[in-house]
Amino acid sequence: MAIQISLFNKKKKIRPDGLGKVTGALKYLTDLSFPGMLYGKILRSTEPHAEIQSISVDQAKQLPGVRAIVTYKDVPGLNGFGLIFPDQPVLCEDRVRYVGDAIAAVAADTIEIADAALQLIKVEYKKLPVIVDPEEALHPNAPRLHPDGNLLHRAYYSKGDVEEGFQSCSHIVEEIYELPRQMHAYMETEGGVIVPEVDGKLTVYVGTQHGFKDRYQLSRILNMNETDIRIVSSPMGGSFGGKDELNIQPYGALLALATNCPVKIHQTRRESVRAGLKRHPMKITMKTGVDDSGKILSHKVKILADTGAYATLGPAVLDFSVEHAPGPYVIPNIEIEGLSVFTNNGVAGEFRGFGGNQVTFALEGQIDRLAEKLKMDPLEFREKNLRQVDSPGPLGQKIAPTSGARDVLEAIKEKLHENTNNSHLSDQWKVTGTGVAISIHGGGLGVGRIDPAGGRLSFTKEGKIEAAFGFEECGQGLLAVIETLVMEEFKCKEDDIRIVVGDTDSVPISGSSTASRATSMVWNSIQRMKETFRDEILERASRVTDLPVNELTMGPNGIWLTDESLCISYVELAEKTLNKPLLKVETSFNFPVSPDAVVDGSHFLYAFSSVLARVEVDLLTGKVKVLDLEQAIAAGPVVSLLGYQGQIEGGGIMALGYSLMEEAKMENGAYVNDNFDTYLIPTIQDVPFVMNVEAIEKLQEGDIYGPRGVGEIGTIAVAPAIVKAIHDATGCWVNKLPVSREFLLEQMATRGEKRWV
Amino acid sequence: MGMKEHAEIMTPPKMEISLTINGTNVVLQVPPTKRLVTILREELHLTGTKISCEVGRCGACAVQMNNQLVNSCLVMAYQANDTSIVTIEGLAGEELDPIQRAFLEEGGFQCGYCTPGMVMAVNALLATNPSPSDEQIQEALSGNLCRCTGYGGIIRAVQKVITNNNQAI
Amino acid sequence: MIRQGTTSLIDTEVLIPTSLEQAWDLKEKFGETASFIAGGTLMQTHWAKGFNCPLYLISLDQVNEVKGWGKDLVNGQSYTRLGASITLDFCRQNKELFHPLLVEAARNIAAPAVRNKATIGGNIANGFGDMIPALLAMDAVITVFDGNLVHLQPFYDFIKNHSQSLIISVQVPDDQTKRFFYKKLCHRESFTPSIVTVAGTFHLNEKKELSAVRLAVSGSTTQPQRLYECERLLEGSAPTNDQLQKLFQTIEEEFTPTTDVFSTAIYKKSVAANWVVSEIARLAT
Ligand SMILES: Cc1cc2nc3c(=O)[nH]c(=O)nc-3n(C[C@H](O)[C@H](O)[C@H](O)COP(=O)(O)OP(=O)(O)OC[C@H]3O[C@@H](n4cnc5c(N)ncnc54)[C@H](O)[C@@H]3O)c2cc1C
Ligand code: FES
Ligand code: FES
């Protein structure tokens, strides 16, 4: 049993981009080459914090084969980028704030020459004190990393009176949770080719999660019209949020313009680790209290996020954490304060889960500890405090009614029953345990944010139903989603469809492929366009065939006479209507938001998950192995079966890594692990051989929003479930990820030793 | 500045190597330490072989050399001399290899970047062991990282190939 | 091109001698600027970390003396000889040829694609390889060439002296009667450097007394070590709970691992002690 579908069983469809992927024929953007192409390399700071006293490129320029070197002097437009505000210099002029800061970029005939040229660029630094701890950064005497100081963003929400609430509590748990800096570790590092076109325009073949946003940011930097820049952004070898922000594009573009040649940059893994975004390390203090009956009365949260040197999406991530701090529970008194703080560490930004992972780890940790204090079954305790169908959202806002929270809890309860019987112990030095956690996760960018969506359906001259969206295929299976939805709606075949994504010159505005929004917005767009499109195409068919329009229907290969016979193929219809204006339907709308939300970024549509983890803990080493990982997801109808399952399983394993092994450690502003030898992600040996995913497809009656995305939800509740399972096995509570074996071993040893023989 | 002028300064020692790649004989003048992955991707434009860690830690660049799985990022040109290499491009004939088909059907990939290496690793396993145990599957694929799938779809794909093979017998 | 840290190395030359003598002469000629290279798997990871890549690489691929395997008689005892260029995967896959302890050690190293190139010689020569504790525990002997002579020496002398000789082969006793264990701890289930590796062998008589005890420990940042004190402690006795507790303490005293950025020495000691004691308890009682 691999995936259970509650409502119907969908055929496993082969992805449209599958063939190219399994044969290796598909060209990723880093696989491209062009005639006369040069290779680019970026010189990054060796210092985590320093003044730049001088940059000398003279010697490097002398090196034969070097075609161009650019520094801050060569940035024609704004020397800055950032999805929210452009505080990160494209090329640093007088100061560096982390080891990923770029100082110069070189284009040369070969990578080797470019590498050699980097060695010849001389940068004189005057070291400045390095701030590695967000708490220190907030100290009034700390050096200021940015003109407005070191506090990037503060987010605050309160309701009721927490202190008063605590007065009435019979049990209070107060803990500090620490979450690590996780690396996206997409298998394809950042890269691509930037090509100057003969007409003076620029084509940027580099993966991103939002082509139009790249175009906008690049136009600012290059001082070019947006329409003179074309972003081709698919396919990509993974992103997970990490390629949403600009990475190598500005350097490739500057070099391409400087040399008038195509320039390829493909970062090595070490370059990628050093410059790339990471998940925000957070320190979360939570104080939560319950009364005797197990009602949560008061919940006080403080979140301190290390956002690194620049803003990127730091403020939005923090808002998300704050919003999700109450989780799916109804709590009368709440106070949440979040601070996102600049340091000289690596830049933290968008990462699958978007701040939900960290805060859910803390929250579910609190819930389990409270249940223990109450001597109450943790599921029963959750149930008692769980939101109802019509409960407001976590921050009191009106949200689309949903029974998701209860549904996932019920589902996991069943799984727990099934699971408890099969604990077979192979070894006297191993103990096993089971843990459960649940989560809520908002989709879309949230209220108060520009969050447009849209799409286009057209009937091409070649007789294809063309579906165009401004979303990107990062690997998640967007193409399969579009294909499935179009096929379902129009009953046509794969061959009848042409999908256009990932090219700003030919796609409509759909917004970003982030925040679990793409699937949901494709579905919504099609709902908005389908009638008009169908009416129009049948109308045309009717005119061409002289058959009454109400007897015609769309189907495989063409237009059918009420399901019985094909009366005209799409190709023929196109041929016969060549002289007519192109049939094109477009829609644009905004991602649905809560009508009364007061806190920026809070959501209207939510998905839910529950996770059951069973672990084995080795008493001799403290090693934890996850034996079972099961998830139940409530996110509306399943669009693409393999895609859904893959997102949840893949997300689950990414979170398993987060729980047990992943940490991009920094010492004094420098990365300790720079490649996959020490930055460890799960291998096939670290995962349960069989995982189960249950999709709860149910929506409330009258829900018009369709499928919610599942790109992130599978990563959220895994860590707390694993940690609870460890507790179940050993009696030790863990507050810090990744779980330290050393800590566990110590804890277990203090709990008395077994006899050796 | 022309290509010629710098040639003297940045020209490494070269050696002639001769190897078979996907059945075709290739003779190249390359620096002896040039990596096979670079030769494949840049000289021969066989970009199905991917590059990700460059130190043997991910398997994205895996190919078969004399019927054995190797990381092409760790093979230097002189080591590839007189060998026979099969890359992902050399796996399918007229029809898809059953492994490729199973990956398609079972969702053994998402972004697909690990897929060529993964498929080569499965191929290497099944060539010597047509019905491996779960542990053997895990060991054989332990050097191939996949960040997208969590390995679920990959495991199901491999199991499918094995079942199909067994049924065919 | 291969890289040393962030630099591409373009002028490295590869020399391919066809005999031991030639290989040695080349090494003499180029001295510090040259290195032997077998599979090159370890060297490339070192270069990637920024360690110096020598100007000349002396490949051992065409040196016949380091190839193959077979049976040798040493002091009247039968040994299996593994040529230095035997790959780890060959060792892993050929259970019928090699002692299970060796097979188990090989299984714990890297992953198949790396093992197909990685050699035993390279694993030993670098001083930190995971084959080393297994070979130490097996009382292996090693055949080396130092320019003049091919000679045999106890494996632990070779390791202790950080010998720079050319490794021709290692020989392991064909004794299948000893009990043995091998365990390696990584930061995930597999395919990572060792935090601690332990290996041990001993004879057990009918009275459950141990003899010929050999215990070895190592780690990717910890020098391989024989635990002589512990061996002496166990020699000739049948382990009781008290004695095993004593063994535990002795390991913690005798084993001197390093603290690195990912694990402390204390942790490594605890794991080594836990493992050795639990394995002895399991195999000897
Ligand atoms: C991804 C990856 C994972 C790895 N995992 C592990 C692991 O888990 N455990 C582990 O122990 N190792 C590991 N290694 C390191 C390495 O692969 C092994 O140690 C391997 O056995 C080295 O063999 P080689 O033939 O490749 O050595 P090379 O790299 O060729 O040489 C290593 C050293 O040995 C010297 N040398 C080689 N042959 C001889 C000889 N005959 N005489 C004298 N000196 C010689 C060389 O000069 C060099 O100094 C890993 C490497 C990689 C790339
Ligand atoms: S690129 Fe070769 S193993 Fe990672
Ligand atoms: S499919 Fe993306 S890494 Fe495996």
mmCIF file of C-alpha atoms in Angstrom, chain A residues 417-581:
data_model
loop_
_atom_site.group_PDB
_atom_site.id
_atom_site.type_symbol
_atom_site.label_atom_id
_atom_site.label_comp_id
_atom_site.label_asym_id
_atom_site.label_seq_id
_atom_site.Cartn_x
_atom_site.Cartn_y
_atom_site.Cartn_z
ATOM 1 C CA HIS A 417 -3.581 1.615 16.085
ATOM 2 C CA GLU A 418 -2.289 -0.338 13.136
ATOM 3 C CA ASN A 419 1.283 0.535 13.831
ATOM 4 C CA THR A 420 1.708 -0.246 17.518
ATOM 5 C CA ASN A 421 1.529 -3.999 17.173
ATOM 6 C CA ASN A 422 4.496 -4.574 14.976
ATOM 7 C CA SER A 423 7.440 -3.530 17.104
ATOM 8 C CA HIS A 424 9.819 -6.411 16.763
ATOM 9 C CA LEU A 425 13.102 -5.907 18.519
ATOM 10 C CA SER A 426 16.149 -7.271 16.854
ATOM 11 C CA ASP A 427 18.665 -6.367 19.443
ATOM 12 C CA GLN A 428 18.824 -5.838 23.179
ATOM 13 C CA TRP A 429 20.658 -2.554 22.662
ATOM 14 C CA LYS A 430 17.886 -1.013 20.666
ATOM 15 C CA VAL A 431 14.642 0.540 21.792
ATOM 16 C CA THR A 432 11.789 1.728 19.641
ATOM 17 C CA GLY A 433 9.181 4.375 20.058
ATOM 18 C CA THR A 434 6.364 6.073 18.229
ATOM 19 C CA GLY A 435 5.444 9.707 17.936
ATOM 20 C CA VAL A 436 2.738 11.725 16.297
ATOM 21 C CA ALA A 437 2.532 15.380 15.375
ATOM 22 C CA ILE A 438 0.183 17.529 13.366
ATOM 23 C CA SER A 439 0.474 20.788 11.484
ATOM 24 C CA ILE A 440 -1.342 23.543 9.720
ATOM 25 C CA HIS A 441 0.149 25.370 6.785
ATOM 26 C CA GLY A 442 -1.066 28.432 4.908
ATOM 27 C CA GLY A 443 -0.902 28.671 1.132
ATOM 28 C CA GLY A 444 -0.236 31.763 -0.947
ATOM 29 C CA LEU A 445 1.727 34.810 0.024
ATOM 30 C CA GLY A 446 -0.894 36.055 2.425
ATOM 31 C CA VAL A 447 -2.891 39.185 2.962
ATOM 32 C CA GLY A 448 -1.311 42.533 2.178
ATOM 33 C CA ARG A 449 1.104 41.044 -0.347
ATOM 34 C CA ILE A 450 0.919 41.398 -4.086
ATOM 35 C CA ASP A 451 -0.110 37.891 -5.053
ATOM 36 C CA PRO A 452 -1.459 37.792 -8.587
ATOM 37 C CA ALA A 453 -2.400 34.611 -10.343
ATOM 38 C CA GLY A 454 -3.574 33.831 -13.819
ATOM 39 C CA GLY A 455 -3.148 31.810 -16.935
ATOM 40 C CA ARG A 456 -4.017 31.548 -20.571
ATOM 41 C CA LEU A 457 -5.709 28.952 -22.735
ATOM 42 C CA SER A 458 -5.465 29.185 -26.461
ATOM 43 C CA PHE A 459 -6.145 27.093 -29.484
ATOM 44 C CA THR A 460 -3.062 27.152 -31.643
ATOM 45 C CA LYS A 461 -2.716 27.218 -35.384
ATOM 46 C CA GLU A 462 -1.427 23.673 -35.159
ATOM 47 C CA GLY A 463 -4.577 22.536 -33.434
ATOM 48 C CA LYS A 464 -3.238 22.244 -29.925
ATOM 49 C CA ILE A 465 -4.947 23.327 -26.767
ATOM 50 C CA GLU A 466 -2.260 25.484 -25.329
ATOM 51 C CA ALA A 467 -2.134 26.089 -21.610
ATOM 52 C CA ALA A 468 0.282 28.809 -20.610
ATOM 53 C CA PHE A 469 1.237 29.702 -17.076
ATOM 54 C CA GLY A 470 3.900 31.848 -15.550
ATOM 55 C CA PHE A 471 4.785 29.102 -13.088
ATOM 56 C CA GLU A 472 8.047 27.204 -13.117
ATOM 57 C CA GLU A 473 8.788 23.503 -13.274
ATOM 58 C CA CYS A 474 11.336 23.020 -10.530
ATOM 59 C CA GLY A 475 10.888 19.280 -10.452
ATOM 60 C CA GLN A 476 7.735 19.322 -8.382
ATOM 61 C CA GLY A 477 5.607 18.152 -11.293
ATOM 62 C CA LEU A 478 3.909 21.347 -12.429
ATOM 63 C CA LEU A 479 3.679 20.113 -16.006
ATOM 64 C CA ALA A 480 1.887 16.979 -14.897
ATOM 65 C CA VAL A 481 -0.556 19.095 -12.909
ATOM 66 C CA ILE A 482 -1.354 21.306 -15.880
ATOM 67 C CA GLU A 483 -1.649 18.372 -18.229
ATOM 68 C CA THR A 484 -3.913 16.436 -15.901
ATOM 69 C CA LEU A 485 -6.208 19.344 -15.212
ATOM 70 C CA VAL A 486 -6.546 20.289 -18.868
ATOM 71 C CA MET A 487 -7.164 16.693 -19.841
ATOM 72 C CA GLU A 488 -9.763 16.256 -17.146
ATOM 73 C CA GLU A 489 -11.543 19.423 -18.034
ATOM 74 C CA PHE A 490 -11.636 18.987 -21.781
ATOM 75 C CA LYS A 491 -11.484 15.201 -21.946
ATOM 76 C CA CYS A 492 -8.657 15.530 -24.422
ATOM 77 C CA LYS A 493 -5.434 13.555 -24.760
ATOM 78 C CA GLU A 494 -1.843 14.348 -23.894
ATOM 79 C CA ASP A 495 -1.105 14.914 -27.558
ATOM 80 C CA ASP A 496 -3.835 17.495 -27.887
ATOM 81 C CA ILE A 497 -2.156 19.739 -25.352
ATOM 82 C CA ARG A 498 0.759 22.061 -25.503
ATOM 83 C CA ILE A 499 2.054 23.391 -22.233
ATOM 84 C CA VAL A 500 3.976 26.620 -22.066
ATOM 85 C CA VAL A 501 5.798 27.577 -18.898
ATOM 86 C CA GLY A 502 9.123 28.988 -17.911
ATOM 87 C CA ASP A 503 9.608 31.702 -20.510
ATOM 88 C CA THR A 504 8.708 35.297 -19.746
ATOM 89 C CA ASP A 505 8.322 36.038 -23.442
ATOM 90 C CA SER A 506 5.430 33.658 -23.844
ATOM 91 C CA VAL A 507 3.695 33.157 -20.527
ATOM 92 C CA PRO A 508 1.096 35.237 -18.732
ATOM 93 C CA ILE A 509 1.522 36.570 -15.219
ATOM 94 C CA SER A 510 0.775 33.835 -12.712
ATOM 95 C CA GLY A 511 2.840 34.905 -9.734
ATOM 96 C CA SER A 512 5.560 32.860 -8.117
ATOM 97 C CA SER A 513 5.901 29.086 -7.923
ATOM 98 C CA THR A 514 6.222 29.250 -4.188
ATOM 99 C CA ALA A 515 4.070 29.106 -1.095
ATOM 100 C CA SER A 516 2.312 25.924 -2.258
ATOM 101 C CA ARG A 517 0.349 28.047 -4.662
ATOM 102 C CA ALA A 518 1.002 26.796 -8.215
ATOM 103 C CA THR A 519 -1.272 23.732 -8.309
ATOM 104 C CA SER A 520 -4.017 25.591 -6.573
ATOM 105 C CA MET A 521 -3.757 28.557 -8.940
ATOM 106 C CA VAL A 522 -3.585 26.418 -12.085
ATOM 107 C CA TRP A 523 -6.814 24.751 -11.020
ATOM 108 C CA ASN A 524 -8.461 28.061 -10.218
ATOM 109 C CA SER A 525 -7.335 29.606 -13.510
ATOM 110 C CA ILE A 526 -8.735 26.733 -15.494
ATOM 111 C CA GLN A 527 -12.020 26.984 -13.647
ATOM 112 C CA ARG A 528 -12.212 30.607 -14.650
ATOM 113 C CA MET A 529 -11.340 30.031 -18.286
ATOM 114 C CA LYS A 530 -12.896 26.707 -19.126
ATOM 115 C CA GLU A 531 -16.425 27.824 -19.969
ATOM 116 C CA THR A 532 -15.393 30.592 -22.297
ATOM 117 C CA PHE A 533 -12.790 28.456 -23.946
ATOM 118 C CA ARG A 534 -15.100 25.521 -24.416
ATOM 119 C CA ASP A 535 -17.959 27.642 -25.685
ATOM 120 C CA GLU A 536 -15.735 29.387 -28.137
ATOM 121 C CA ILE A 537 -14.100 26.274 -29.526
ATOM 122 C CA LEU A 538 -17.434 24.471 -29.874
ATOM 123 C CA GLU A 539 -18.904 27.527 -31.531
ATOM 124 C CA ARG A 540 -16.119 27.454 -34.070
ATOM 125 C CA ALA A 541 -16.536 23.742 -34.588
ATOM 126 C CA SER A 542 -20.218 24.179 -35.036
ATOM 127 C CA ARG A 543 -19.683 26.754 -37.726
ATOM 128 C CA VAL A 544 -17.147 24.635 -39.552
ATOM 129 C CA THR A 545 -19.138 21.400 -39.358
ATOM 130 C CA ASP A 546 -22.618 22.855 -39.544
ATOM 131 C CA LEU A 547 -23.661 20.817 -36.562
ATOM 132 C CA PRO A 548 -25.676 22.335 -33.731
ATOM 133 C CA VAL A 549 -23.384 23.551 -31.012
ATOM 134 C CA ASN A 550 -25.371 21.963 -28.224
ATOM 135 C CA GLU A 551 -24.657 18.534 -29.660
ATOM 136 C CA LEU A 552 -20.923 19.052 -29.717
ATOM 137 C CA THR A 553 -18.484 18.244 -27.006
ATOM 138 C CA MET A 554 -14.729 18.335 -26.585
ATOM 139 C CA GLY A 555 -12.956 15.002 -26.413
ATOM 140 C CA PRO A 556 -9.853 13.094 -27.378
ATOM 141 C CA ASN A 557 -8.328 14.231 -30.678
ATOM 142 C CA GLY A 558 -11.058 16.708 -31.436
ATOM 143 C CA ILE A 559 -14.666 17.710 -31.211
ATOM 144 C CA TRP A 560 -17.193 14.926 -30.784
ATOM 145 C CA LEU A 561 -20.816 14.614 -31.586
ATOM 146 C CA THR A 562 -22.205 13.988 -28.113
ATOM 147 C CA ASP A 563 -19.663 11.361 -27.226
ATOM 148 C CA GLU A 564 -20.415 9.106 -30.133
ATOM 149 C CA SER A 565 -18.213 10.042 -32.992
ATOM 150 C CA LEU A 566 -15.404 12.378 -33.704
ATOM 151 C CA CYS A 567 -16.760 15.003 -36.045
ATOM 152 C CA ILE A 568 -13.699 17.148 -36.462
ATOM 153 C CA SER A 569 -10.175 16.790 -35.193
ATOM 154 C CA TYR A 570 -8.448 19.653 -33.460
ATOM 155 C CA VAL A 571 -5.930 19.822 -36.249
ATOM 156 C CA GLU A 572 -8.601 20.031 -38.877
ATOM 157 C CA LEU A 573 -10.508 22.610 -36.912
ATOM 158 C CA ALA A 574 -7.397 24.724 -36.675
ATOM 159 C CA GLU A 575 -6.767 24.427 -40.389
ATOM 160 C CA LYS A 576 -10.280 25.431 -41.202
ATOM 161 C CA THR A 577 -10.291 28.414 -38.906
ATOM 162 C CA LEU A 578 -6.892 29.760 -39.814
ATOM 163 C CA ASN A 579 -8.319 33.035 -40.976
ATOM 164 C CA LYS A 580 -10.107 33.638 -37.723
ATOM 165 C CA PRO A 581 -8.464 35.477 -34.856
#
